[in-house]
PDB file of C-alpha atoms in Angstrom:
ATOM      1  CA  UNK A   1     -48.525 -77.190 -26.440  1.00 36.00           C
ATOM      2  CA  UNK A   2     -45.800 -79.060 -24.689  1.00 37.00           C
ATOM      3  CA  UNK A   3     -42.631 -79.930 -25.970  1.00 35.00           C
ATOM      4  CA  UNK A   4     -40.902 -83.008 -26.368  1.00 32.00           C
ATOM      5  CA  UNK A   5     -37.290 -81.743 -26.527  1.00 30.00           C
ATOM      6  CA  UNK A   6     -35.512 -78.412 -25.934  1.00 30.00           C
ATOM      7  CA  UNK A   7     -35.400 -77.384 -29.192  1.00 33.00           C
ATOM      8  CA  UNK A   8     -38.275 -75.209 -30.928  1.00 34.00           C
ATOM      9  CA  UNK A   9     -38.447 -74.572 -34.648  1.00 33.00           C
ATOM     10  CA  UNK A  10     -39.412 -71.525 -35.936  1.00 38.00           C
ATOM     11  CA  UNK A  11     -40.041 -70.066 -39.474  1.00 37.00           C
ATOM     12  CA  UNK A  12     -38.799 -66.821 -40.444  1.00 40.00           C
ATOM     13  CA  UNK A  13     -39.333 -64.926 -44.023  1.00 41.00           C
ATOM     14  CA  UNK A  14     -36.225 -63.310 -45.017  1.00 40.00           C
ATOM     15  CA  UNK A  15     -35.606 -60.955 -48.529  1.00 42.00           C
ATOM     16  CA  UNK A  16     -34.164 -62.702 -51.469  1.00 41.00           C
ATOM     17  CA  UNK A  17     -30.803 -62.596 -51.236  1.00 42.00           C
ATOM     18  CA  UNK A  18     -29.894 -61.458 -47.284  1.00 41.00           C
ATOM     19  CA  UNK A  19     -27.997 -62.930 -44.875  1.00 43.00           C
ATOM     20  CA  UNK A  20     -30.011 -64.299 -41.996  1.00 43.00           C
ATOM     21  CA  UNK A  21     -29.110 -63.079 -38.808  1.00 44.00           C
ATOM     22  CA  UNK A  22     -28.586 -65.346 -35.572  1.00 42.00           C
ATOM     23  CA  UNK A  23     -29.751 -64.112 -32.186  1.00 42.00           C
ATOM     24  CA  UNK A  24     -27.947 -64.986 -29.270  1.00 40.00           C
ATOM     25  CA  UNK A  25     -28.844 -68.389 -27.974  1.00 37.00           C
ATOM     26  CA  UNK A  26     -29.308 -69.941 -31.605  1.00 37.00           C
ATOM     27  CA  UNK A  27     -27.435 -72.546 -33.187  1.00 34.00           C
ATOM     28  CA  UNK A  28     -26.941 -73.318 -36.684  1.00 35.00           C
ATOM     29  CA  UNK A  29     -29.978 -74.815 -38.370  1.00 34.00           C
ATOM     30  CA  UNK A  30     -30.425 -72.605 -40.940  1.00 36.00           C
ATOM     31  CA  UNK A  31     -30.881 -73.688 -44.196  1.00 34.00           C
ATOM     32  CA  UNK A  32     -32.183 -71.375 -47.653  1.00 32.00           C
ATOM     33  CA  UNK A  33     -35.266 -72.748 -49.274  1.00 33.00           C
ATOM     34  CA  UNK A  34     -38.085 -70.997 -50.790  1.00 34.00           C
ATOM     35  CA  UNK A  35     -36.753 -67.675 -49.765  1.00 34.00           C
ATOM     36  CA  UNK A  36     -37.203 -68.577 -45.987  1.00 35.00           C
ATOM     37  CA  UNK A  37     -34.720 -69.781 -43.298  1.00 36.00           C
ATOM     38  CA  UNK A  38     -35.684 -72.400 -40.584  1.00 35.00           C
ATOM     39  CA  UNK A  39     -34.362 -71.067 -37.131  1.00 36.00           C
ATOM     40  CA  UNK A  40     -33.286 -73.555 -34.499  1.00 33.00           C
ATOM     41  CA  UNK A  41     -33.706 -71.742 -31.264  1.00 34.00           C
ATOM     42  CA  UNK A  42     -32.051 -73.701 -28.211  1.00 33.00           C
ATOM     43  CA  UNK A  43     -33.418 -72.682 -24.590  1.00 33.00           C
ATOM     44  CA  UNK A  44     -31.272 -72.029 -21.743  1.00 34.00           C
ATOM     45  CA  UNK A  45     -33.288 -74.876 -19.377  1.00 37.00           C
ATOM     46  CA  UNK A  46     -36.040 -77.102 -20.426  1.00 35.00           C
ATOM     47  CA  UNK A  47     -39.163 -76.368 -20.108  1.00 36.00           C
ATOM     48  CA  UNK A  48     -42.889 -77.017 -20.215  1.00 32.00           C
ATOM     49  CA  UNK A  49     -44.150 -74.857 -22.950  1.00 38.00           C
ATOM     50  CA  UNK A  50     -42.591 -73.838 -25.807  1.00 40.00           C
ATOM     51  CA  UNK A  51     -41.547 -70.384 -26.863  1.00 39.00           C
ATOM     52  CA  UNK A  52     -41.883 -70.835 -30.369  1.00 40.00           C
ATOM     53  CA  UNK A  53     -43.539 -73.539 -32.770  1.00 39.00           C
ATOM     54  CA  UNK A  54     -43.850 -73.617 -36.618  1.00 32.00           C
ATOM     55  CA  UNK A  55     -47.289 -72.163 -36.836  1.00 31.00           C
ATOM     56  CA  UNK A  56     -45.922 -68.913 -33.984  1.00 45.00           C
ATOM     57  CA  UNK A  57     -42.732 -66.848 -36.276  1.00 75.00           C
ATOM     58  CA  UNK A  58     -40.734 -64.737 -34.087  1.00 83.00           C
ATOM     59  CA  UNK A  59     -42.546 -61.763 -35.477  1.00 88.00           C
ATOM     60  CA  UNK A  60     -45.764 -63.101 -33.844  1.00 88.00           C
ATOM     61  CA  UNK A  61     -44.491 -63.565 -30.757  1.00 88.00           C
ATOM     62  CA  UNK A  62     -43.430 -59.612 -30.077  1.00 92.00           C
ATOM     63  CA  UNK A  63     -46.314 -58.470 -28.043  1.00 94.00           C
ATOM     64  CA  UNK A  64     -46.974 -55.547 -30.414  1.00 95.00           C
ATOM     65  CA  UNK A  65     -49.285 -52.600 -29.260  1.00 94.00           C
ATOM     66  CA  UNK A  66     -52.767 -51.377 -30.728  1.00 95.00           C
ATOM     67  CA  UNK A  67     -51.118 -49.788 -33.394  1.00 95.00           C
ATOM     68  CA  UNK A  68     -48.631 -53.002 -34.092  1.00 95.00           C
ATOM     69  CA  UNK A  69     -45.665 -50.849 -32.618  1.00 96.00           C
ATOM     70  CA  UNK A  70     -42.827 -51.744 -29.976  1.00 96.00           C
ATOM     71  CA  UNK A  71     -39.916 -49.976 -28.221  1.00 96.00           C
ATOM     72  CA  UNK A  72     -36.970 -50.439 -29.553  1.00 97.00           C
ATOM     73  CA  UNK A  73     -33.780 -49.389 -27.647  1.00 96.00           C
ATOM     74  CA  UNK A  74     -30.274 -49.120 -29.494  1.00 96.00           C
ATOM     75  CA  UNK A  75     -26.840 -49.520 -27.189  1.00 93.00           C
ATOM     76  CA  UNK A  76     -23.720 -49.336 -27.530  1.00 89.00           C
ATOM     77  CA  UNK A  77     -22.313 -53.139 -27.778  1.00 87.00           C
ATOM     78  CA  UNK A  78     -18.505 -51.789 -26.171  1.00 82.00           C
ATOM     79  CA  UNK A  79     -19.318 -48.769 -24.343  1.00 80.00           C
ATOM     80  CA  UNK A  80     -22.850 -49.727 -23.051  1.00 84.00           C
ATOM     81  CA  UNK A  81     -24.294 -46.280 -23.552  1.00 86.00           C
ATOM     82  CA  UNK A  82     -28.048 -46.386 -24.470  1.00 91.00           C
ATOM     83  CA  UNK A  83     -27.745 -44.190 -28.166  1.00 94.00           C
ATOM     84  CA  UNK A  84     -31.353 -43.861 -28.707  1.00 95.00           C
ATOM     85  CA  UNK A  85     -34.907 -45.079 -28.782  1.00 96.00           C
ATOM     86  CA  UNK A  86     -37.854 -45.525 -30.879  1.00 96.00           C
ATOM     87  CA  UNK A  87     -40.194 -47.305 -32.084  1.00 97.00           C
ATOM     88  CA  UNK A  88     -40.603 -50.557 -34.232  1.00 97.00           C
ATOM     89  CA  UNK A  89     -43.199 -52.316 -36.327  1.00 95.00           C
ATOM     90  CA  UNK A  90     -43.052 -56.132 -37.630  1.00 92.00           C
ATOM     91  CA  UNK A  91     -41.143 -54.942 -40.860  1.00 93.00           C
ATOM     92  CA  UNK A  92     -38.679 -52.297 -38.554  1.00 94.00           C
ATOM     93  CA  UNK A  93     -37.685 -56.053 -36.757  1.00 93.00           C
ATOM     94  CA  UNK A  94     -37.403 -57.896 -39.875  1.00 91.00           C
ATOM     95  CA  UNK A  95     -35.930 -55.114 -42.126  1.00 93.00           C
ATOM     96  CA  UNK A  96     -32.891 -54.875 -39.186  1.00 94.00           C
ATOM     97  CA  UNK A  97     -32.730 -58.581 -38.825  1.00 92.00           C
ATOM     98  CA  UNK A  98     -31.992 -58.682 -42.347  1.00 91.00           C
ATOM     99  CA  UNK A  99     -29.821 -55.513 -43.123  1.00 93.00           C
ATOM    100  CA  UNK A 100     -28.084 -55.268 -39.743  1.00 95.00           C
ATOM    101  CA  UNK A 101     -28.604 -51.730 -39.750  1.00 97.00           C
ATOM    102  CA  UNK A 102     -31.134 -50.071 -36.880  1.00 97.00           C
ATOM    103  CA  UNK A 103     -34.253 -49.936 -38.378  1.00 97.00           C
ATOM    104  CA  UNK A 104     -36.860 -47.959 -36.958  1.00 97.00           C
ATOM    105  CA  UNK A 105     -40.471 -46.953 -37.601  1.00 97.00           C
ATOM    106  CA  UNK A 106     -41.647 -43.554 -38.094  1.00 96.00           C
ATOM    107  CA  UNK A 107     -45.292 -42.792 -36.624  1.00 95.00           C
ATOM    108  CA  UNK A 108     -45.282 -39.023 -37.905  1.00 94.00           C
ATOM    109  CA  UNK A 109     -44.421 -40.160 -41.634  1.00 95.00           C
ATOM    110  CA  UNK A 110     -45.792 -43.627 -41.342  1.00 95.00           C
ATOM    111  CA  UNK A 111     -42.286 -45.059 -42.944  1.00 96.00           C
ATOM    112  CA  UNK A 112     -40.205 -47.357 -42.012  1.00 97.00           C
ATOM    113  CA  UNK A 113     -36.399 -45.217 -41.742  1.00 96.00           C
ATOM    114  CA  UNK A 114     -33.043 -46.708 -41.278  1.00 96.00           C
ATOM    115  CA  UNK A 115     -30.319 -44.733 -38.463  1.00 96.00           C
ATOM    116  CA  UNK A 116     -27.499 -43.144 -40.756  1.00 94.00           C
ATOM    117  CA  UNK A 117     -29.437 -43.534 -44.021  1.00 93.00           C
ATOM    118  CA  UNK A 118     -29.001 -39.199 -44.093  1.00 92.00           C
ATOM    119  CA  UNK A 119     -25.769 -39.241 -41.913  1.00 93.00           C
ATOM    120  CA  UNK A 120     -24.347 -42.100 -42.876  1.00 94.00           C
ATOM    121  CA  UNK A 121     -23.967 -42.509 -38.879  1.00 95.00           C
ATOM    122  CA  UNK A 122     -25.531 -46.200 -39.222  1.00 96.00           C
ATOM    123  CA  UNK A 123     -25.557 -48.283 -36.398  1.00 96.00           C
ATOM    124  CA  UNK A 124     -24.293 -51.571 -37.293  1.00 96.00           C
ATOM    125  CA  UNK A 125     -26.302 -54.622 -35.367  1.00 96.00           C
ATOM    126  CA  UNK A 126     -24.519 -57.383 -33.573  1.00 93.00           C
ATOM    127  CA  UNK A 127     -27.406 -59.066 -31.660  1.00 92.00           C
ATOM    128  CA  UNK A 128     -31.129 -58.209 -30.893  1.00 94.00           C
ATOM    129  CA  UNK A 129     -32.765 -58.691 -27.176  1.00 93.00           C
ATOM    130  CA  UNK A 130     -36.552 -58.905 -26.224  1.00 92.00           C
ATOM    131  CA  UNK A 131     -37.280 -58.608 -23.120  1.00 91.00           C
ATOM    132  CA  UNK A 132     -39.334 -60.954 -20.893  1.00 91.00           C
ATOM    133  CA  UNK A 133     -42.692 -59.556 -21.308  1.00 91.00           C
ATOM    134  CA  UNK A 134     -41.969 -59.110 -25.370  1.00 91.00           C
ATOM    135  CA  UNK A 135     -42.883 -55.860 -25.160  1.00 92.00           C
ATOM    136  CA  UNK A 136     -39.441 -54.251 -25.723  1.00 93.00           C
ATOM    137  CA  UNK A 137     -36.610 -55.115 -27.694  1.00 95.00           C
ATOM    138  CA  UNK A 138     -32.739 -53.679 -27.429  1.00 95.00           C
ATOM    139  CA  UNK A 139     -30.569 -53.122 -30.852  1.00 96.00           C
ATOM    140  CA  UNK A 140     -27.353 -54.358 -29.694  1.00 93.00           C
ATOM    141  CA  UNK A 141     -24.859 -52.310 -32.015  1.00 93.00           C
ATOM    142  CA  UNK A 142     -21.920 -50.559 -32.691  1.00 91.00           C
ATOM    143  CA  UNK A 143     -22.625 -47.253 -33.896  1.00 93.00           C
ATOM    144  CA  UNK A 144     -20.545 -45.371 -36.820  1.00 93.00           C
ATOM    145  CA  UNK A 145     -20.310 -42.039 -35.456  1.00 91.00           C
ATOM    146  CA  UNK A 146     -22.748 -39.472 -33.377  1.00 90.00           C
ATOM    147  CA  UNK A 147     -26.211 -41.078 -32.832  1.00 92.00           C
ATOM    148  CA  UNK A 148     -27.773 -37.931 -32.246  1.00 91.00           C
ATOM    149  CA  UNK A 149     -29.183 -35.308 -34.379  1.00 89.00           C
ATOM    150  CA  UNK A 150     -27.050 -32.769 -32.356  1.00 87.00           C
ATOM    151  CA  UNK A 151     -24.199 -34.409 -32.588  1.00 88.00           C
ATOM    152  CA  UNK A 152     -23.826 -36.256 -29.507  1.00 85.00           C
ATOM    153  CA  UNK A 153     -22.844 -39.667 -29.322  1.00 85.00           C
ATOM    154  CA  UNK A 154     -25.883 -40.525 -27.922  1.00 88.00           C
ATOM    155  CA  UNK A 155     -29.550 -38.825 -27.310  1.00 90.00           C
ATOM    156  CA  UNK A 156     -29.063 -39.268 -23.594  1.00 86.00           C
ATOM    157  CA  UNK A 157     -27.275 -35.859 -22.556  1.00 82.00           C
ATOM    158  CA  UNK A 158     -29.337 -33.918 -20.085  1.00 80.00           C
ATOM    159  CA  UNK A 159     -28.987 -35.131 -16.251  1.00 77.00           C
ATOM    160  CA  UNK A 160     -32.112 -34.604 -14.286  1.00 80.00           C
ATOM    161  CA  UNK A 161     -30.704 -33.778 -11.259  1.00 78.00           C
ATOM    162  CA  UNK A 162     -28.146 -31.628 -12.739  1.00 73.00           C
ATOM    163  CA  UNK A 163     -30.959 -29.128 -13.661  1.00 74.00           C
ATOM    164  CA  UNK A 164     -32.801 -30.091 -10.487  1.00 77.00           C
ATOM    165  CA  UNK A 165     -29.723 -28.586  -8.472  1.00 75.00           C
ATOM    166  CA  UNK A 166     -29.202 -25.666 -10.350  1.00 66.00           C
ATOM    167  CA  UNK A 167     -33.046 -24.587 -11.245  1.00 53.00           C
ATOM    168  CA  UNK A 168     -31.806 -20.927 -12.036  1.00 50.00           C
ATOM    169  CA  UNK A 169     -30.337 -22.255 -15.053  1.00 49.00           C
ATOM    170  CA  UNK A 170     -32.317 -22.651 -18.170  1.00 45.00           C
ATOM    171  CA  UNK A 171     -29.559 -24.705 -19.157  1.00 47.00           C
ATOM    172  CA  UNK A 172     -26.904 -26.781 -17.580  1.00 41.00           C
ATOM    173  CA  UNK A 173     -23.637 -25.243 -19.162  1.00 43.00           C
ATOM    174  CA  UNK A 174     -21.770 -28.813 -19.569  1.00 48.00           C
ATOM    175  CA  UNK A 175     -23.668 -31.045 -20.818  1.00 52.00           C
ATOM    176  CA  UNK A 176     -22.865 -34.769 -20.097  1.00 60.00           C
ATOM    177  CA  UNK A 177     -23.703 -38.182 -21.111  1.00 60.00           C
ATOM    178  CA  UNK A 178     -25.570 -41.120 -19.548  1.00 59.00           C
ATOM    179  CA  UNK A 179     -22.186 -42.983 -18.613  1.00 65.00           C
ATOM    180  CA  UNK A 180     -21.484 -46.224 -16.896  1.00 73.00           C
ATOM    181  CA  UNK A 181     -18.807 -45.717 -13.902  1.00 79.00           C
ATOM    182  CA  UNK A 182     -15.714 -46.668 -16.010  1.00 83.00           C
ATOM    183  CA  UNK A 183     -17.190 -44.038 -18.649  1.00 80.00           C
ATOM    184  CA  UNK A 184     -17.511 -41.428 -16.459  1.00 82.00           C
ATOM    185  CA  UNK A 185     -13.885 -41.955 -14.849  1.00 89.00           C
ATOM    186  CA  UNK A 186     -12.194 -41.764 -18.522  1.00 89.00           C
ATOM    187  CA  UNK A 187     -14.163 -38.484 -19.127  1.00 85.00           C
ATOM    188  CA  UNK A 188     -12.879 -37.120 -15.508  1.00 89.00           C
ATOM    189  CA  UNK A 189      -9.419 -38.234 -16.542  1.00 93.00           C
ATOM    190  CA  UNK A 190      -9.709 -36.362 -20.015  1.00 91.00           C
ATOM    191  CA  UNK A 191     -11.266 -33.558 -18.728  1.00 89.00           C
ATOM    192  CA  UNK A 192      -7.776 -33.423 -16.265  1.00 92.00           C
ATOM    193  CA  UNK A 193      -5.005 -34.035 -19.237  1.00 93.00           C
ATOM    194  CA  UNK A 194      -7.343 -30.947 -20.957  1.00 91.00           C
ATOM    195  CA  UNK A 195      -6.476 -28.969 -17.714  1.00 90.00           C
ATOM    196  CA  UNK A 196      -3.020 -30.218 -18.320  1.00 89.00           C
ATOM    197  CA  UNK A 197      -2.796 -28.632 -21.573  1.00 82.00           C
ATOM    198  CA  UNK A 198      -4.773 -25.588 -21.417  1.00 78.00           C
ATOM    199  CA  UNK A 199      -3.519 -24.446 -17.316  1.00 72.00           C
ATOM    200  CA  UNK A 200      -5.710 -22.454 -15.017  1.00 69.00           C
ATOM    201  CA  UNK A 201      -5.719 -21.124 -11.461  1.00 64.00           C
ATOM    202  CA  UNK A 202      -5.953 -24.086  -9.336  1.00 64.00           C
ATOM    203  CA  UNK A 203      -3.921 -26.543  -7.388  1.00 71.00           C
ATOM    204  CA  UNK A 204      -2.665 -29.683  -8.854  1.00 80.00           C
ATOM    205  CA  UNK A 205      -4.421 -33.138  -9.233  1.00 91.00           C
ATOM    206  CA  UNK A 206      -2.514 -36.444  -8.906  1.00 94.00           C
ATOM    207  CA  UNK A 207      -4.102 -37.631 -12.306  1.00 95.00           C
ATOM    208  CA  UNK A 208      -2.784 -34.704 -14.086  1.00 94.00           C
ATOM    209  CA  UNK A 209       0.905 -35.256 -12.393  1.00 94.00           C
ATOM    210  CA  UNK A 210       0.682 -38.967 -13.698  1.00 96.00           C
ATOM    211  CA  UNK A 211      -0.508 -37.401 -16.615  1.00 96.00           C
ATOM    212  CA  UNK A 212       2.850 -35.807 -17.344  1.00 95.00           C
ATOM    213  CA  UNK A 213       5.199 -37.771 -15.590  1.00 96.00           C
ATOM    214  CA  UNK A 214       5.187 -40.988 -17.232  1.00 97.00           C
ATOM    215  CA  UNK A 215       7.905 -42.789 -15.501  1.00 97.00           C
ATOM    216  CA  UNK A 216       5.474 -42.133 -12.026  1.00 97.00           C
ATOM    217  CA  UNK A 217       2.764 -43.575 -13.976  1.00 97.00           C
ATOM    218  CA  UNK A 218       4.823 -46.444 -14.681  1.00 97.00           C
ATOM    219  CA  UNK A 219       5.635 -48.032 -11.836  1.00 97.00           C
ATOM    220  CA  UNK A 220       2.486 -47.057  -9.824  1.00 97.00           C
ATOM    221  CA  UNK A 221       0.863 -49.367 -12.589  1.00 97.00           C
ATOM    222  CA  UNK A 222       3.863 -51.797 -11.891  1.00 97.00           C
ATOM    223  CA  UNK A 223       2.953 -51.593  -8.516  1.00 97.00           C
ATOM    224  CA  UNK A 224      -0.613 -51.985  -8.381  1.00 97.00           C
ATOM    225  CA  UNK A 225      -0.178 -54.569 -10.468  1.00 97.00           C
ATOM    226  CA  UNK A 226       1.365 -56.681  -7.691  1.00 97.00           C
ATOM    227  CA  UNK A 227      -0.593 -55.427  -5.154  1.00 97.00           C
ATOM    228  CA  UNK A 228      -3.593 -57.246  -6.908  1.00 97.00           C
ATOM    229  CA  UNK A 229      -1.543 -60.254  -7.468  1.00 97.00           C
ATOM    230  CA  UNK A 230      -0.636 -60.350  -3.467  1.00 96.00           C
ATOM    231  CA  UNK A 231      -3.861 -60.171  -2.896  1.00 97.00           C
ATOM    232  CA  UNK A 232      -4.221 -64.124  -4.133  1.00 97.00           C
ATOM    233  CA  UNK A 233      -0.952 -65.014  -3.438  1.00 96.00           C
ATOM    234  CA  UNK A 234      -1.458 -64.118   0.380  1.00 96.00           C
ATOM    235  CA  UNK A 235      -4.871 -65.179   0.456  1.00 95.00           C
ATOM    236  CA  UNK A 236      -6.615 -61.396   1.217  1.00 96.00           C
ATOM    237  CA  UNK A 237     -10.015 -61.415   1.614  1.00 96.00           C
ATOM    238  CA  UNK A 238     -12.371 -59.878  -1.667  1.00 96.00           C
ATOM    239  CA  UNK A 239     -12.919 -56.303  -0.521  1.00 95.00           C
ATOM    240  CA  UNK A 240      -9.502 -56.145  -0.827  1.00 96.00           C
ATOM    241  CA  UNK A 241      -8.885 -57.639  -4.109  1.00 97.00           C
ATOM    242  CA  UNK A 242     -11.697 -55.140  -5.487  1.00 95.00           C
ATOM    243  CA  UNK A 243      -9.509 -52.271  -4.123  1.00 96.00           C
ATOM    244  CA  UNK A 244      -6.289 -53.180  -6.221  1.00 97.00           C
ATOM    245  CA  UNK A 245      -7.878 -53.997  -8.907  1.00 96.00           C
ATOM    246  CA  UNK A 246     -10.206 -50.693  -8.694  1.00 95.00           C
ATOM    247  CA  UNK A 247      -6.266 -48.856  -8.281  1.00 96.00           C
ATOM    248  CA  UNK A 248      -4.984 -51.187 -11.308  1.00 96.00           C
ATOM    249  CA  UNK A 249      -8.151 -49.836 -13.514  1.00 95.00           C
ATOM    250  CA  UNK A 250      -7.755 -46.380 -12.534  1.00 95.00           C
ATOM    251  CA  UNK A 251      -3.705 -45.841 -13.296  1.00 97.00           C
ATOM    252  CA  UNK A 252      -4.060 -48.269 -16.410  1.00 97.00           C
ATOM    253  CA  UNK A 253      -7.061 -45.757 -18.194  1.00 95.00           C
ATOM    254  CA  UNK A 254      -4.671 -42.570 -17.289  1.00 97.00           C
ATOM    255  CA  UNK A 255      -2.344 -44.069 -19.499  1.00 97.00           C
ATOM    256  CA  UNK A 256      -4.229 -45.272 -21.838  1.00 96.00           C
ATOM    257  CA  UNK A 257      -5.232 -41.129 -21.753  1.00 96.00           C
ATOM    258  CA  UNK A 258      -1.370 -40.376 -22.490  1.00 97.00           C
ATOM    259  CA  UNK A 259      -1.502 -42.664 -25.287  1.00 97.00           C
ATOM    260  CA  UNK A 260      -5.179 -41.099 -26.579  1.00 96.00           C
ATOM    261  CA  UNK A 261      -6.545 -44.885 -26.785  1.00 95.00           C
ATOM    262  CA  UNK A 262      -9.910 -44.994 -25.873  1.00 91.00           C
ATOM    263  CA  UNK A 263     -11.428 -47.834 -23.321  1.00 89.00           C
ATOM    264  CA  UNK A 264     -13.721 -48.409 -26.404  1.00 86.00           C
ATOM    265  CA  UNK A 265     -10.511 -49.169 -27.995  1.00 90.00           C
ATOM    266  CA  UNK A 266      -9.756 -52.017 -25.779  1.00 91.00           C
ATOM    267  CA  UNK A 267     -12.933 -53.219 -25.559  1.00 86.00           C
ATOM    268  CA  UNK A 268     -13.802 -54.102 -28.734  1.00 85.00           C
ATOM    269  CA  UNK A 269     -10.694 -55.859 -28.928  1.00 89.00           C
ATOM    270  CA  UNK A 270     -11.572 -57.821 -25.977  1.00 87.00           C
ATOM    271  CA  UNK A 271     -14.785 -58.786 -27.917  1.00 83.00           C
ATOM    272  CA  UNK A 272     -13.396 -59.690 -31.414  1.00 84.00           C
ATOM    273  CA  UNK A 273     -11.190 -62.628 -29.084  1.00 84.00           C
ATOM    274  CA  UNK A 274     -14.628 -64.015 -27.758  1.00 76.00           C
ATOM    275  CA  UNK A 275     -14.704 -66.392 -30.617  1.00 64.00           C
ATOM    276  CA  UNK A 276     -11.043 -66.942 -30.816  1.00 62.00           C
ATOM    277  CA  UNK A 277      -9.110 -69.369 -28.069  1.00 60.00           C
ATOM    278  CA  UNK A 278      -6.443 -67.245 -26.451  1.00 57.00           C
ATOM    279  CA  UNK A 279      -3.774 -69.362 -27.820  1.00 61.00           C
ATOM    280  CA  UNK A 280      -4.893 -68.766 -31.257  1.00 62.00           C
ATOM    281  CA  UNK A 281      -4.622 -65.026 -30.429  1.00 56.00           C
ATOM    282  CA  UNK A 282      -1.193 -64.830 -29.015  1.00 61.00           C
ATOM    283  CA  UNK A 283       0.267 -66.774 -31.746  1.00 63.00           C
ATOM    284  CA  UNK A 284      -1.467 -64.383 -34.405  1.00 63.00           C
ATOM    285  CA  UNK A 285      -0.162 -61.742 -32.920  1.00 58.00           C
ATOM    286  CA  UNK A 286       3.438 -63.264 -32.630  1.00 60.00           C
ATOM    287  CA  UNK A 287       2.737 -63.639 -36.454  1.00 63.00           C
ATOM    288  CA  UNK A 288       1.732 -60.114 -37.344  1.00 62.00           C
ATOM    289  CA  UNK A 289       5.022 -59.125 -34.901  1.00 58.00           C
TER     290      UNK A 289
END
């Protein structure tokens, strides 16, 4: 059916008493009545057909399998790390939707079961994604401790090509976990300022000298700084701007190391401003000093 304006309306049942939740891309438009909540979805461009209409919920529209499951996919909202996966049913989607907490579905005890409801390691939702095909849908979370049942912060551990390389171990001794490439350079830099504390037989690094001489670290951070401002003030081309700022990145998370502040830490700061005007921010914070 074709639709006369961007905006499609869309029926969703909700339990008494919970707080709807918004994907991203929705605006306002919600309104209690009858124990249901009338979604305003607004597309990105307009188009021909419709994604949703009054008589096609949300629910309906997941492409669910033969057995009326999905994949569901939890991440890491700062960090980015994929925590787990499993499957969902219709009430998995709605019971999350509802509760915020990652709500999965349990084919070996045919039960819906909620992350951290044993651990208390919930993982707390901030937005839900389905992909193009509707087929799969991402929890978009932050979790409240280890994921895993092993205690890892996430189920994603064991590399591939680790165990590939060394086949004549049954297992690799260190395991490590599915990082992004600033992840993986704050674990390199911990692992050095570990080194640091605990020396062994082996020559020196330059992260662990920054790592103990602070006033070095300082003004090579000072100094990359300005090197990455030169770069626009002189009018270098982008390769170059990358480098600085790649140098900038790298001294600024060794002393962020020093100070034991995760880049975690600093991200979810960065995303608790998103709704905030910077000049709103910097005069809280003049407040609070």
């Amino acid at each position: 059916m074709a639709a006369s304006s961007l905006h499609c309306f869309q029926l969703v049942k909700f339990p008494s008493g919970s707080r709807p939740f918004f994907p991203a891309g929705s605006y306002g438009g919600c309104r209690i009545k009858n124990k249901s909540c009338h979604l305003v979805f607004a597309s990105a461009k307009k188009t021909d057909q419709c994604l949703f209409t009054d008589s096609k919920t949300l629910l309906d529209s997941v492409k669910w399998d033969e057995k009326g499951l999905a994949v569901a996919i939890a991440q890491n909202v700062d960090t980015g790390d994929i925590l787990m996966q499993g499957f969902i049913n219709r009430d998995a989607l709605a019971t999350t939707i509802s509760s915020r907490k990652a709500t999965f579905y349990s084919r070996s005890r045919s039960t819906l079961w909620t992350k951290g409801e044993t651990s208390s390691n919930f993982i707390n939702i901030l937005d839900i994604f389905i992909d193009c095909d509707r087929d799969s849908i991402i929890y978009l979370g932050k979790p409240d401790g280890p994921t895993c049942h092993t205690g890892a912060e996430t189920c994603y551990y064991t590399s591939v090509f680790d165990q590939l390389n060394d086949q004549q171990l049954q297992q690799v001794e260190e395991n490590k976990l599915a990082r992004t490439t600033l992840y993986s350079l704050e674990s390199t830099i911990a692992q050095r300022k570990a080194e640091v504390a605990a020396p062994r037989d082996g020559k020196s690094s330059w992260t662990k000298r920054l790592l103990v001489e602070h006033n070095l670290l300082c003004s090579k951070i000072r100094e990359e700084a300005d090197e990455l401002c030169r770069t626009l003030e002189e009018n270098e081309d982008n390769s170059r701007t990358a480098s600085e700022m790649g140098d900038v990145l790298y001294h600024a998370m060794v002393l962020l190391a020093v100070k034991d502040v995760k880049i975690e830490d600093v991200l979810e700061v960065l995303r608790r401003r998103f709704s905030r005007s910077g000049i709103e921010e910097k005069r809280s914070r003049k407040a609070q000093g």
